[in-house]
């Protein structure tokens, strides 16, 4: 069974490679909120852009969410808790001025990188290099 707090998942690594190829530099697995142990997968500090790569199953993607039949009650709770934690993280980050980009496992890394690159470059305008 896949562990919940996986790092370096296949979709995350593919996205990181695509961002790196475009000359973007970022930090990985940063804890951005003091009140939360949750880490954010890919972080652009200067542009204040955070990227969360979410597995379709664990984070109940709108297209691919499934409900396991065995231990249905336990899974329903577990997946609900994950969604609630995601919502709290999003709210917390926005409250302190971060822009959060959510990338689903099913998305193409190129499309996701397009969105992220546009946002990062826009938010860097006016900064010294
Ligand atoms: Zn999905």
GROMACS .gro file of C-alpha atoms in nm, residues 6-105:
model
  100
    6UNK     CA    1   0.526   1.007  -0.006
    7UNK     CA    2   0.791   1.235  -0.138
    8UNK     CA    3   0.931   1.244  -0.485
    9UNK     CA    4   0.633   1.083  -0.652
   10UNK     CA    5   0.647   1.022  -1.025
   11UNK     CA    6   0.422   1.317  -1.120
   12UNK     CA    7   0.613   1.545  -0.885
   13UNK     CA    8   0.951   1.446  -1.028
   14UNK     CA    9   0.825   1.491  -1.387
   15UNK     CA   10   0.699   1.839  -1.301
   16UNK     CA   11   1.025   1.932  -1.126
   17UNK     CA   12   1.225   1.827  -1.431
   18UNK     CA   13   1.003   2.035  -1.659
   19UNK     CA   14   1.035   2.343  -1.435
   20UNK     CA   15   1.411   2.300  -1.409
   21UNK     CA   16   1.441   2.264  -1.787
   22UNK     CA   17   1.276   2.608  -1.817
   23UNK     CA   18   1.538   2.763  -1.594
   24UNK     CA   19   1.317   2.794  -1.289
   25UNK     CA   20   1.474   2.724  -0.951
   26UNK     CA   21   1.282   2.619  -0.645
   27UNK     CA   22   1.305   2.455  -0.306
   28UNK     CA   23   1.150   2.124  -0.216
   29UNK     CA   24   0.932   2.006   0.070
   30UNK     CA   25   0.921   2.331   0.263
   31UNK     CA   26   0.720   2.388   0.576
   32UNK     CA   27   0.564   2.728   0.514
   33UNK     CA   28   0.313   2.756   0.797
   34UNK     CA   29   0.425   2.767   1.157
   35UNK     CA   30   0.102   2.619   1.283
   36UNK     CA   31   0.111   2.320   1.052
   37UNK     CA   32   0.347   2.029   0.998
   38UNK     CA   33   0.235   2.002   0.637
   39UNK     CA   34   0.509   2.061   0.383
   40UNK     CA   35   0.462   2.204   0.036
   41UNK     CA   36   0.619   2.010  -0.252
   42UNK     CA   37   0.771   2.285  -0.468
   43UNK     CA   38   0.831   2.639  -0.346
   44UNK     CA   39   0.936   2.960  -0.525
   45UNK     CA   40   1.022   3.182  -0.234
   46UNK     CA   41   1.084   3.510  -0.409
   47UNK     CA   42   0.770   3.489  -0.616
   48UNK     CA   43   0.581   3.349  -0.316
   49UNK     CA   44   0.434   3.071  -0.523
   50UNK     CA   45   0.377   2.728  -0.370
   51UNK     CA   46   0.298   2.416  -0.571
   52UNK     CA   47   0.116   2.119  -0.424
   53UNK     CA   48   0.124   1.802  -0.634
   54UNK     CA   49  -0.170   1.585  -0.536
   55UNK     CA   50  -0.235   1.220  -0.596
   56UNK     CA   51  -0.579   1.160  -0.746
   57UNK     CA   52  -0.670   0.892  -0.492
   58UNK     CA   53  -0.528   1.035  -0.171
   59UNK     CA   54  -0.654   1.385  -0.229
   60UNK     CA   55  -0.985   1.290  -0.391
   61UNK     CA   56  -0.938   1.449  -0.730
   62UNK     CA   57  -1.267   1.570  -0.881
   63UNK     CA   58  -1.220   1.339  -1.180
   64UNK     CA   59  -1.072   1.024  -1.030
   65UNK     CA   60  -1.174   1.002  -0.666
   66UNK     CA   61  -1.265   0.646  -0.569
   67UNK     CA   62  -1.406   0.502  -0.249
   68UNK     CA   63  -1.253   0.168  -0.150
   69UNK     CA   64  -1.518  -0.090  -0.061
   70UNK     CA   65  -1.317  -0.274   0.203
   71UNK     CA   66  -1.303  -0.079   0.531
   72UNK     CA   67  -1.527   0.179   0.367
   73UNK     CA   68  -1.587   0.378   0.687
   74UNK     CA   69  -1.220   0.405   0.770
   75UNK     CA   70  -1.133   0.515   0.417
   76UNK     CA   71  -1.413   0.768   0.402
   77UNK     CA   72  -1.279   0.927   0.722
   78UNK     CA   73  -0.921   0.915   0.603
   79UNK     CA   74  -0.995   1.075   0.267
   80UNK     CA   75  -1.217   1.337   0.427
   81UNK     CA   76  -0.937   1.427   0.667
   82UNK     CA   77  -0.698   1.463   0.374
   83UNK     CA   78  -0.936   1.698   0.196
   84UNK     CA   79  -0.986   1.901   0.511
   85UNK     CA   80  -0.612   1.929   0.565
   86UNK     CA   81  -0.567   2.041   0.203
   87UNK     CA   82  -0.833   2.307   0.254
   88UNK     CA   83  -0.668   2.430   0.576
   89UNK     CA   84  -0.329   2.444   0.407
   90UNK     CA   85  -0.471   2.641   0.114
   91UNK     CA   86  -0.643   2.885   0.345
   92UNK     CA   87  -0.336   2.926   0.565
   93UNK     CA   88  -0.104   2.991   0.273
   94UNK     CA   89  -0.337   3.243   0.112
   95UNK     CA   90  -0.378   3.423   0.443
   96UNK     CA   91  -0.004   3.496   0.453
   97UNK     CA   92   0.026   3.598   0.090
   98UNK     CA   93   0.126   3.280  -0.087
   99UNK     CA   94  -0.027   3.177  -0.415
  100UNK     CA   95  -0.095   2.806  -0.420
  101UNK     CA   96  -0.096   2.612  -0.746
  102UNK     CA   97  -0.260   2.272  -0.713
  103UNK     CA   98  -0.135   2.018  -0.966
  104UNK     CA   99  -0.316   1.686  -0.995
  105UNK     CA  100  -0.139   1.361  -1.066
   0.00000   0.00000   0.00000
